[in-house]
Amino acid sequence: MKKVTIHIALKQGVLDPQGQTIQTSLHSLGFTEVEEVRTGKTVELFLEDSADIEARVHEMCDKLLANPVIEDYSLEVEEALRT
Amino acid sequence: MKFAVVVFPGSNCDRDMYHVVKDVLQEDAALVWHETGNLENYDAILLPGGFSYGDYLRSGAVAAASDMMSQVKKQAEQGKPVLGVCNGFQVLLEAGLLPGAMLPNKHLAFMCHQEPLEVTNNQTLFTTGYEQGEVVHFPIAHGEGNYYCDDETMAALQANNQIVFTYKQNPNGSAGDIAGIVNEQGNVLGMMPHPERASEAILGSDDGIRLFQSLIKNWRDAYAINV
């Protein structure tokens, strides 16, 4: 069993209103050193190991999990410590 | 003319669409459930607003991956008119039937009010009943209506006259003030504002009814020529 962690975030240059709002809030709390906040989401997949696991997950990302028009993603594959 | 109103779990403007076509325009319409419906015997496809699949993952993304959208793609490729409003527009973008993507509104707020729009292309199937440059009033109701596309796509949209409606007072941050676009073939229109909610004077505007009337008239004219 493998665990694949996919990080999906808006591309650089694409307006991230949620990130901007968090930044404003951090500033109002006094954390004025924060110059930019970018948000995103994490998707964790637990799946059977296979030789083409990365290619399969890339395909999942391209077809559904990420929108290539506005988002970039990265992924990490590790042994799943799940019972 | 026979309209299919596609219903996904979470669609909530489906009955408004149905009402306009069936009761206001006295045309044939059916609510088509996404799992069991077959679109082949309909003349036009309407993708209503709402929150298909709860807007999980991204607005419209899960619906875009459904078998129903494979059917919609097939029918669209054959030239059948397809209108996606609000969540229907988001589904069309996610399915790749129209270029670009939706981002959360610039100021993050969900907005629900009437907006003035400019008809920037009255030469589409859907807009011949309007004057070029006419200002019409349709309601918007969305949290993710901030249209985004890259510069190359924007240039193509402009060069091909694919921008059909623009906001007069851009409420959500949309690139190029875009409120609605058609595909290159001109038979697929996606728009965030709701023409079906502006189709009877009692609702505050009946500017939307001409969109449906344009579609019906143009379809009949084309059909008559082909026969």
mmCIF file of C-alpha atoms in Angstrom:
data_model
loop_
_atom_site.group_PDB
_atom_site.id
_atom_site.type_symbol
_atom_site.label_atom_id
_atom_site.label_comp_id
_atom_site.label_asym_id
_atom_site.label_seq_id
_atom_site.Cartn_x
_atom_site.Cartn_y
_atom_site.Cartn_z
ATOM 1 C CA MET A 1 0.000 0.000 0.000
ATOM 2 C CA LYS A 2 1.282 3.437 -0.917
ATOM 3 C CA LYS A 3 0.235 6.855 0.197
ATOM 4 C CA VAL A 4 0.315 9.606 -2.386
ATOM 5 C CA THR A 5 0.029 13.161 -1.128
ATOM 6 C CA ILE A 6 -0.978 15.671 -3.771
ATOM 7 C CA HIS A 7 -0.542 19.380 -3.163
ATOM 8 C CA ILE A 8 -2.692 21.527 -5.406
ATOM 9 C CA ALA A 9 -2.287 25.303 -5.506
ATOM 10 C CA LEU A 10 -3.238 28.164 -7.756
ATOM 11 C CA LYS A 11 -0.531 28.990 -10.286
ATOM 12 C CA GLN A 12 1.727 31.902 -9.514
ATOM 13 C CA GLY A 13 0.156 34.964 -11.066
ATOM 14 C CA VAL A 14 -3.396 33.721 -10.588
ATOM 15 C CA LEU A 15 -5.258 35.853 -8.066
ATOM 16 C CA ASP A 16 -5.751 34.010 -4.777
ATOM 17 C CA PRO A 17 -8.417 36.032 -2.937
ATOM 18 C CA GLN A 18 -8.463 33.563 -0.054
ATOM 19 C CA GLY A 19 -4.700 33.956 0.404
ATOM 20 C CA GLN A 20 -5.001 37.736 0.249
ATOM 21 C CA THR A 21 -7.707 37.726 2.887
ATOM 22 C CA ILE A 22 -5.607 35.542 5.192
ATOM 23 C CA GLN A 23 -2.681 37.915 4.657
ATOM 24 C CA THR A 24 -4.811 40.919 5.618
ATOM 25 C CA SER A 25 -5.935 39.102 8.743
ATOM 26 C CA LEU A 26 -2.357 38.132 9.696
ATOM 27 C CA HIS A 27 -1.345 41.760 9.254
ATOM 28 C CA SER A 28 -4.164 42.901 11.519
ATOM 29 C CA LEU A 29 -2.847 40.475 14.165
ATOM 30 C CA GLY A 30 0.540 42.163 13.927
ATOM 31 C CA PHE A 31 2.329 39.673 11.672
ATOM 32 C CA THR A 32 3.310 42.412 9.283
ATOM 33 C CA GLU A 33 6.351 40.501 8.011
ATOM 34 C CA VAL A 34 4.057 38.295 5.900
ATOM 35 C CA GLU A 35 4.525 39.457 2.315
ATOM 36 C CA GLU A 36 2.318 36.961 0.540
ATOM 37 C CA VAL A 37 -0.031 34.090 1.361
ATOM 38 C CA ARG A 38 -0.942 31.416 -1.156
ATOM 39 C CA THR A 39 -3.561 28.804 -0.351
ATOM 40 C CA GLY A 40 -4.146 25.371 -1.795
ATOM 41 C CA LYS A 41 -5.423 21.979 -0.891
ATOM 42 C CA THR A 42 -4.058 18.555 -0.125
ATOM 43 C CA VAL A 43 -5.488 15.311 -1.388
ATOM 44 C CA GLU A 44 -4.236 12.037 0.092
ATOM 45 C CA LEU A 45 -4.674 8.831 -1.834
ATOM 46 C CA PHE A 46 -4.099 5.378 -0.384
ATOM 47 C CA LEU A 47 -3.667 2.871 -3.152
ATOM 48 C CA GLU A 48 -2.151 -0.395 -4.178
ATOM 49 C CA ASP A 49 1.433 -0.185 -5.228
ATOM 50 C CA SER A 50 2.155 -0.622 -8.912
ATOM 51 C CA ALA A 51 4.994 0.072 -11.299
ATOM 52 C CA ASP A 52 3.164 2.949 -12.945
ATOM 53 C CA ILE A 53 1.743 4.480 -9.776
ATOM 54 C CA GLU A 54 3.141 7.950 -10.488
ATOM 55 C CA ALA A 55 1.898 7.978 -14.055
ATOM 56 C CA ARG A 56 -1.552 6.867 -12.880
ATOM 57 C CA VAL A 57 -1.741 9.605 -10.261
ATOM 58 C CA HIS A 58 -0.562 12.218 -12.757
ATOM 59 C CA GLU A 59 -3.402 11.088 -14.985
ATOM 60 C CA MET A 60 -5.865 11.451 -12.081
ATOM 61 C CA CYS A 61 -4.567 14.958 -11.466
ATOM 62 C CA ASP A 62 -4.787 15.962 -15.094
ATOM 63 C CA LYS A 63 -8.273 14.525 -15.549
ATOM 64 C CA LEU A 64 -9.921 15.569 -12.307
ATOM 65 C CA LEU A 65 -7.977 16.560 -9.228
ATOM 66 C CA ALA A 66 -6.297 19.702 -10.576
ATOM 67 C CA ASN A 67 -7.443 22.209 -13.164
ATOM 68 C CA PRO A 68 -4.405 22.917 -15.367
ATOM 69 C CA VAL A 69 -5.845 26.281 -16.422
ATOM 70 C CA ILE A 70 -5.440 27.748 -12.935
ATOM 71 C CA GLU A 71 -3.639 25.207 -10.781
ATOM 72 C CA ASP A 72 -0.259 23.515 -10.384
ATOM 73 C CA TYR A 73 0.289 20.396 -8.354
ATOM 74 C CA SER A 74 3.073 18.314 -6.929
ATOM 75 C CA LEU A 75 2.988 14.835 -5.480
ATOM 76 C CA GLU A 76 4.873 12.675 -3.022
ATOM 77 C CA VAL A 77 4.725 8.888 -2.905
ATOM 78 C CA GLU A 78 5.534 7.055 0.327
ATOM 79 C CA GLU A 79 4.817 3.795 2.101
ATOM 80 C CA ALA A 80 1.402 3.921 3.709
ATOM 81 C CA LEU A 81 1.450 3.325 7.446
ATOM 82 C CA ARG A 82 -2.253 2.698 7.452
ATOM 83 C CA THR A 83 -3.854 -0.353 9.028
ATOM 84 C CA MET B 1 -38.501 22.723 -29.895
ATOM 85 C CA LYS B 2 -37.557 20.132 -27.301
ATOM 86 C CA PHE B 3 -35.267 21.206 -24.441
ATOM 87 C CA ALA B 4 -33.385 18.970 -22.034
ATOM 88 C CA VAL B 5 -32.685 20.488 -18.621
ATOM 89 C CA VAL B 6 -29.898 18.355 -17.181
ATOM 90 C CA VAL B 7 -30.237 17.695 -13.450
ATOM 91 C CA PHE B 8 -27.185 16.853 -11.358
ATOM 92 C CA PRO B 9 -27.329 16.232 -7.619
ATOM 93 C CA GLY B 10 -27.206 19.786 -6.293
ATOM 94 C CA SER B 11 -28.706 21.545 -9.321
ATOM 95 C CA ASN B 12 -31.147 24.112 -7.975
ATOM 96 C CA CYS B 13 -32.078 26.333 -10.909
ATOM 97 C CA ASP B 14 -33.330 23.407 -12.974
ATOM 98 C CA ARG B 15 -36.983 24.152 -12.302
ATOM 99 C CA ASP B 16 -36.542 27.835 -13.133
ATOM 100 C CA MET B 17 -35.139 26.827 -16.536
ATOM 101 C CA TYR B 18 -37.935 24.315 -17.021
ATOM 102 C CA HIS B 19 -40.566 26.891 -16.058
ATOM 103 C CA VAL B 20 -39.300 29.463 -18.543
ATOM 104 C CA VAL B 21 -39.206 27.021 -21.440
ATOM 105 C CA LYS B 22 -42.409 25.157 -20.630
ATOM 106 C CA ASP B 23 -44.690 27.770 -19.079
ATOM 107 C CA VAL B 24 -43.435 31.121 -20.329
ATOM 108 C CA LEU B 25 -42.395 30.091 -23.846
ATOM 109 C CA GLN B 26 -44.782 27.132 -24.236
ATOM 110 C CA GLU B 27 -42.090 24.885 -25.692
ATOM 111 C CA ASP B 28 -41.394 21.251 -24.876
ATOM 112 C CA ALA B 29 -39.014 20.621 -21.968
ATOM 113 C CA ALA B 30 -37.951 17.781 -19.741
ATOM 114 C CA LEU B 31 -35.848 17.492 -16.607
ATOM 115 C CA VAL B 32 -33.179 14.912 -17.449
ATOM 116 C CA TRP B 33 -31.540 13.085 -14.546
ATOM 117 C CA HIS B 34 -27.800 12.805 -15.091
ATOM 118 C CA GLU B 35 -27.608 9.039 -14.482
ATOM 119 C CA THR B 36 -30.456 7.838 -16.629
ATOM 120 C CA GLY B 37 -31.071 10.508 -19.242
ATOM 121 C CA ASN B 38 -30.339 10.211 -22.942
ATOM 122 C CA LEU B 39 -29.849 13.513 -24.740
ATOM 123 C CA GLU B 40 -30.157 12.271 -28.309
ATOM 124 C CA ASN B 41 -33.796 13.137 -28.784
ATOM 125 C CA TYR B 42 -33.597 16.739 -27.621
ATOM 126 C CA ASP B 43 -33.003 19.820 -29.764
ATOM 127 C CA ALA B 44 -31.136 21.865 -27.157
ATOM 128 C CA ILE B 45 -29.446 21.220 -23.824
ATOM 129 C CA LEU B 46 -29.687 23.476 -20.780
ATOM 130 C CA LEU B 47 -27.218 23.111 -17.909
ATOM 131 C CA PRO B 48 -28.788 24.910 -14.961
ATOM 132 C CA GLY B 49 -27.286 26.738 -12.009
ATOM 133 C CA GLY B 50 -26.807 25.310 -8.565
ATOM 134 C CA PHE B 51 -24.100 23.431 -6.761
ATOM 135 C CA SER B 52 -23.558 20.174 -8.607
ATOM 136 C CA TYR B 53 -22.039 17.624 -6.239
ATOM 137 C CA GLY B 54 -21.878 20.330 -3.571
ATOM 138 C CA ASP B 55 -19.138 22.138 -5.516
ATOM 139 C CA TYR B 56 -16.733 19.571 -4.040
ATOM 140 C CA LEU B 57 -13.165 19.688 -5.368
ATOM 141 C CA ARG B 58 -13.904 22.695 -7.627
ATOM 142 C CA SER B 59 -17.232 24.116 -8.826
ATOM 143 C CA GLY B 60 -18.445 21.928 -11.666
ATOM 144 C CA ALA B 61 -15.452 19.575 -11.637
ATOM 145 C CA VAL B 62 -17.229 16.418 -10.538
ATOM 146 C CA ALA B 63 -20.181 16.972 -12.861
ATOM 147 C CA ALA B 64 -17.726 17.628 -15.702
ATOM 148 C CA ALA B 65 -16.288 14.149 -15.232
ATOM 149 C CA SER B 66 -19.712 12.462 -15.410
ATOM 150 C CA ASP B 67 -21.058 10.260 -18.190
ATOM 151 C CA MET B 68 -23.764 12.862 -18.765
ATOM 152 C CA MET B 69 -21.135 15.407 -19.765
ATOM 153 C CA SER B 70 -19.666 12.920 -22.264
ATOM 154 C CA GLN B 71 -23.124 12.904 -23.825
ATOM 155 C CA VAL B 72 -23.278 16.705 -23.763
ATOM 156 C CA LYS B 73 -19.865 16.885 -25.483
ATOM 157 C CA LYS B 74 -21.010 14.515 -28.180
ATOM 158 C CA GLN B 75 -24.195 16.485 -28.817
ATOM 159 C CA ALA B 76 -22.310 19.795 -28.776
ATOM 160 C CA GLU B 77 -19.844 18.478 -31.354
ATOM 161 C CA GLN B 78 -22.800 17.695 -33.589
ATOM 162 C CA GLY B 79 -23.821 21.333 -33.397
ATOM 163 C CA LYS B 80 -26.678 21.082 -30.917
ATOM 164 C CA PRO B 81 -27.219 24.298 -28.906
ATOM 165 C CA VAL B 82 -25.994 24.060 -25.314
ATOM 166 C CA LEU B 83 -26.593 26.783 -22.718
ATOM 167 C CA GLY B 84 -24.828 26.612 -19.348
ATOM 168 C CA VAL B 85 -25.822 29.165 -16.723
ATOM 169 C CA CYS B 86 -23.883 29.792 -13.505
ATOM 170 C CA ASN B 87 -22.909 26.319 -12.262
ATOM 171 C CA GLY B 88 -23.737 25.146 -15.799
ATOM 172 C CA PHE B 89 -21.054 27.549 -17.086
ATOM 173 C CA GLN B 90 -18.605 26.227 -14.486
ATOM 174 C CA VAL B 91 -19.337 22.676 -15.652
ATOM 175 C CA LEU B 92 -18.749 23.665 -19.299
ATOM 176 C CA LEU B 93 -15.376 25.189 -18.362
ATOM 177 C CA GLU B 94 -14.327 22.179 -16.304
ATOM 178 C CA ALA B 95 -15.415 19.844 -19.100
ATOM 179 C CA GLY B 96 -13.335 21.784 -21.600
ATOM 180 C CA LEU B 97 -16.282 22.732 -23.815
ATOM 181 C CA LEU B 98 -15.372 26.363 -23.210
ATOM 182 C CA PRO B 99 -11.910 27.793 -22.472
ATOM 183 C CA GLY B 100 -10.818 29.269 -19.143
ATOM 184 C CA ALA B 101 -11.649 28.575 -15.506
ATOM 185 C CA MET B 102 -13.528 30.078 -12.564
ATOM 186 C CA LEU B 103 -11.899 31.545 -9.480
ATOM 187 C CA PRO B 104 -13.574 32.728 -6.282
ATOM 188 C CA ASN B 105 -15.023 36.224 -6.555
ATOM 189 C CA LYS B 106 -12.377 38.875 -6.083
ATOM 190 C CA HIS B 107 -13.758 39.971 -2.716
ATOM 191 C CA LEU B 108 -14.742 36.410 -1.752
ATOM 192 C CA ALA B 109 -18.351 37.316 -1.014
ATOM 193 C CA PHE B 110 -21.237 35.375 -2.476
ATOM 194 C CA MET B 111 -23.147 37.908 -4.553
ATOM 195 C CA CYS B 112 -26.822 37.794 -5.392
ATOM 196 C CA HIS B 113 -28.284 40.856 -7.119
ATOM 197 C CA GLN B 114 -29.158 42.267 -10.508
ATOM 198 C CA GLU B 115 -26.279 43.386 -12.726
ATOM 199 C CA PRO B 116 -26.222 45.467 -15.890
ATOM 200 C CA LEU B 117 -24.597 43.595 -18.780
ATOM 201 C CA GLU B 118 -23.603 44.662 -22.245
ATOM 202 C CA VAL B 119 -24.454 42.466 -25.211
ATOM 203 C CA THR B 120 -21.072 42.435 -26.935
ATOM 204 C CA ASN B 121 -22.003 39.976 -29.661
ATOM 205 C CA ASN B 122 -25.571 39.892 -30.957
ATOM 206 C CA GLN B 123 -24.644 37.592 -33.821
ATOM 207 C CA THR B 124 -24.861 34.313 -31.920
ATOM 208 C CA LEU B 125 -27.646 31.736 -31.867
ATOM 209 C CA PHE B 126 -28.567 33.042 -28.443
ATOM 210 C CA THR B 127 -28.437 36.809 -28.881
ATOM 211 C CA THR B 128 -29.942 37.901 -32.214
ATOM 212 C CA GLY B 129 -32.937 39.257 -30.288
ATOM 213 C CA TYR B 130 -30.709 41.923 -28.721
ATOM 214 C CA GLU B 131 -29.152 45.060 -30.151
ATOM 215 C CA GLN B 132 -25.373 45.097 -30.396
ATOM 216 C CA GLY B 133 -24.113 47.009 -27.336
ATOM 217 C CA GLU B 134 -27.508 46.899 -25.632
ATOM 218 C CA VAL B 135 -27.456 46.997 -21.844
ATOM 219 C CA VAL B 136 -29.621 44.327 -20.214
ATOM 220 C CA HIS B 137 -30.270 43.437 -16.587
ATOM 221 C CA PHE B 138 -29.848 39.873 -15.336
ATOM 222 C CA PRO B 139 -29.383 38.660 -11.764
ATOM 223 C CA ILE B 140 -26.144 37.073 -10.679
ATOM 224 C CA ALA B 141 -25.903 34.609 -7.778
ATOM 225 C CA HIS B 142 -22.457 33.146 -7.309
ATOM 226 C CA GLY B 143 -19.387 32.882 -5.121
ATOM 227 C CA GLU B 144 -17.073 31.687 -7.891
ATOM 228 C CA GLY B 145 -17.781 33.774 -10.943
ATOM 229 C CA ASN B 146 -14.388 35.353 -11.419
ATOM 230 C CA TYR B 147 -13.590 34.261 -14.963
ATOM 231 C CA TYR B 148 -9.931 33.589 -15.648
ATOM 232 C CA CYS B 149 -8.000 32.718 -18.775
ATOM 233 C CA ASP B 150 -4.451 33.302 -19.972
ATOM 234 C CA ASP B 151 -3.555 36.121 -22.361
ATOM 235 C CA GLU B 152 -3.417 33.835 -25.370
ATOM 236 C CA THR B 153 -6.934 32.525 -24.703
ATOM 237 C CA MET B 154 -8.217 36.060 -24.152
ATOM 238 C CA ALA B 155 -6.758 37.164 -27.484
ATOM 239 C CA ALA B 156 -8.433 34.213 -29.210
ATOM 240 C CA LEU B 157 -11.784 34.950 -27.537
ATOM 241 C CA GLN B 158 -11.585 38.541 -28.741
ATOM 242 C CA ALA B 159 -10.375 37.659 -32.246
ATOM 243 C CA ASN B 160 -13.191 35.129 -32.728
ATOM 244 C CA ASN B 161 -15.914 37.341 -31.215
ATOM 245 C CA GLN B 162 -16.578 34.704 -28.571
ATOM 246 C CA ILE B 163 -17.276 37.209 -25.795
ATOM 247 C CA VAL B 164 -21.057 37.552 -25.744
ATOM 248 C CA PHE B 165 -21.858 39.383 -22.497
ATOM 249 C CA THR B 166 -19.661 41.673 -20.401
ATOM 250 C CA TYR B 167 -20.341 43.250 -17.012
ATOM 251 C CA LYS B 168 -20.812 47.014 -17.017
ATOM 252 C CA GLN B 169 -19.602 47.170 -13.382
ATOM 253 C CA ASN B 170 -17.450 44.088 -13.021
ATOM 254 C CA PRO B 171 -18.716 42.622 -9.716
ATOM 255 C CA ASN B 172 -16.382 39.650 -9.303
ATOM 256 C CA GLY B 173 -13.036 40.476 -10.921
ATOM 257 C CA SER B 174 -13.604 38.576 -14.175
ATOM 258 C CA ALA B 175 -10.893 38.976 -16.789
ATOM 259 C CA GLY B 176 -12.004 41.312 -19.554
ATOM 260 C CA ASP B 177 -15.277 41.937 -17.622
ATOM 261 C CA ILE B 178 -16.452 38.654 -19.135
ATOM 262 C CA ALA B 179 -19.918 37.475 -18.106
ATOM 263 C CA GLY B 180 -20.540 35.012 -20.939
ATOM 264 C CA ILE B 181 -18.702 33.364 -23.833
ATOM 265 C CA VAL B 182 -19.473 31.013 -26.711
ATOM 266 C CA ASN B 183 -17.301 28.275 -28.164
ATOM 267 C CA GLU B 184 -15.670 28.759 -31.570
ATOM 268 C CA GLN B 185 -18.538 27.033 -33.369
ATOM 269 C CA GLY B 186 -21.003 29.343 -31.586
ATOM 270 C CA ASN B 187 -23.397 26.641 -30.385
ATOM 271 C CA VAL B 188 -22.253 26.464 -26.752
ATOM 272 C CA LEU B 189 -22.877 29.487 -24.512
ATOM 273 C CA GLY B 190 -21.716 29.699 -20.901
ATOM 274 C CA MET B 191 -22.653 32.633 -18.694
ATOM 275 C CA MET B 192 -22.690 33.412 -14.981
ATOM 276 C CA PRO B 193 -25.754 35.745 -14.914
ATOM 277 C CA HIS B 194 -29.175 34.090 -14.956
ATOM 278 C CA PRO B 195 -31.373 34.855 -17.990
ATOM 279 C CA GLU B 196 -33.991 32.407 -16.698
ATOM 280 C CA ARG B 197 -34.408 34.522 -13.558
ATOM 281 C CA ALA B 198 -35.005 37.585 -15.719
ATOM 282 C CA SER B 199 -37.670 36.200 -18.000
ATOM 283 C CA GLU B 200 -40.846 37.707 -16.557
ATOM 284 C CA ALA B 201 -41.473 41.367 -15.709
ATOM 285 C CA ILE B 202 -42.766 40.399 -12.276
ATOM 286 C CA LEU B 203 -39.225 39.246 -11.431
ATOM 287 C CA GLY B 204 -37.820 42.727 -12.008
ATOM 288 C CA SER B 205 -36.548 42.189 -15.548
ATOM 289 C CA ASP B 206 -37.693 40.275 -18.594
ATOM 290 C CA ASP B 207 -34.490 40.942 -20.542
ATOM 291 C CA GLY B 208 -33.590 37.261 -20.319
ATOM 292 C CA ILE B 209 -36.541 35.935 -22.270
ATOM 293 C CA ARG B 210 -35.094 37.208 -25.561
ATOM 294 C CA LEU B 211 -32.116 34.899 -25.128
ATOM 295 C CA PHE B 212 -34.414 31.877 -25.184
ATOM 296 C CA GLN B 213 -36.552 33.413 -27.942
ATOM 297 C CA SER B 214 -33.418 34.018 -30.060
ATOM 298 C CA LEU B 215 -32.375 30.409 -29.651
ATOM 299 C CA ILE B 216 -35.822 29.110 -30.601
ATOM 300 C CA LYS B 217 -36.146 31.397 -33.620
ATOM 301 C CA ASN B 218 -32.659 30.637 -34.925
ATOM 302 C CA TRP B 219 -33.118 26.925 -34.430
ATOM 303 C CA ARG B 220 -36.454 27.035 -36.303
ATOM 304 C CA ASP B 221 -34.930 29.087 -39.143
ATOM 305 C CA ALA B 222 -32.045 26.617 -39.496
ATOM 306 C CA TYR B 223 -34.364 23.670 -39.243
ATOM 307 C CA ALA B 224 -36.724 25.065 -41.891
ATOM 308 C CA ILE B 225 -33.829 25.595 -44.297
ATOM 309 C CA ASN B 226 -32.536 22.083 -43.734
ATOM 310 C CA VAL B 227 -35.964 20.598 -44.369
#
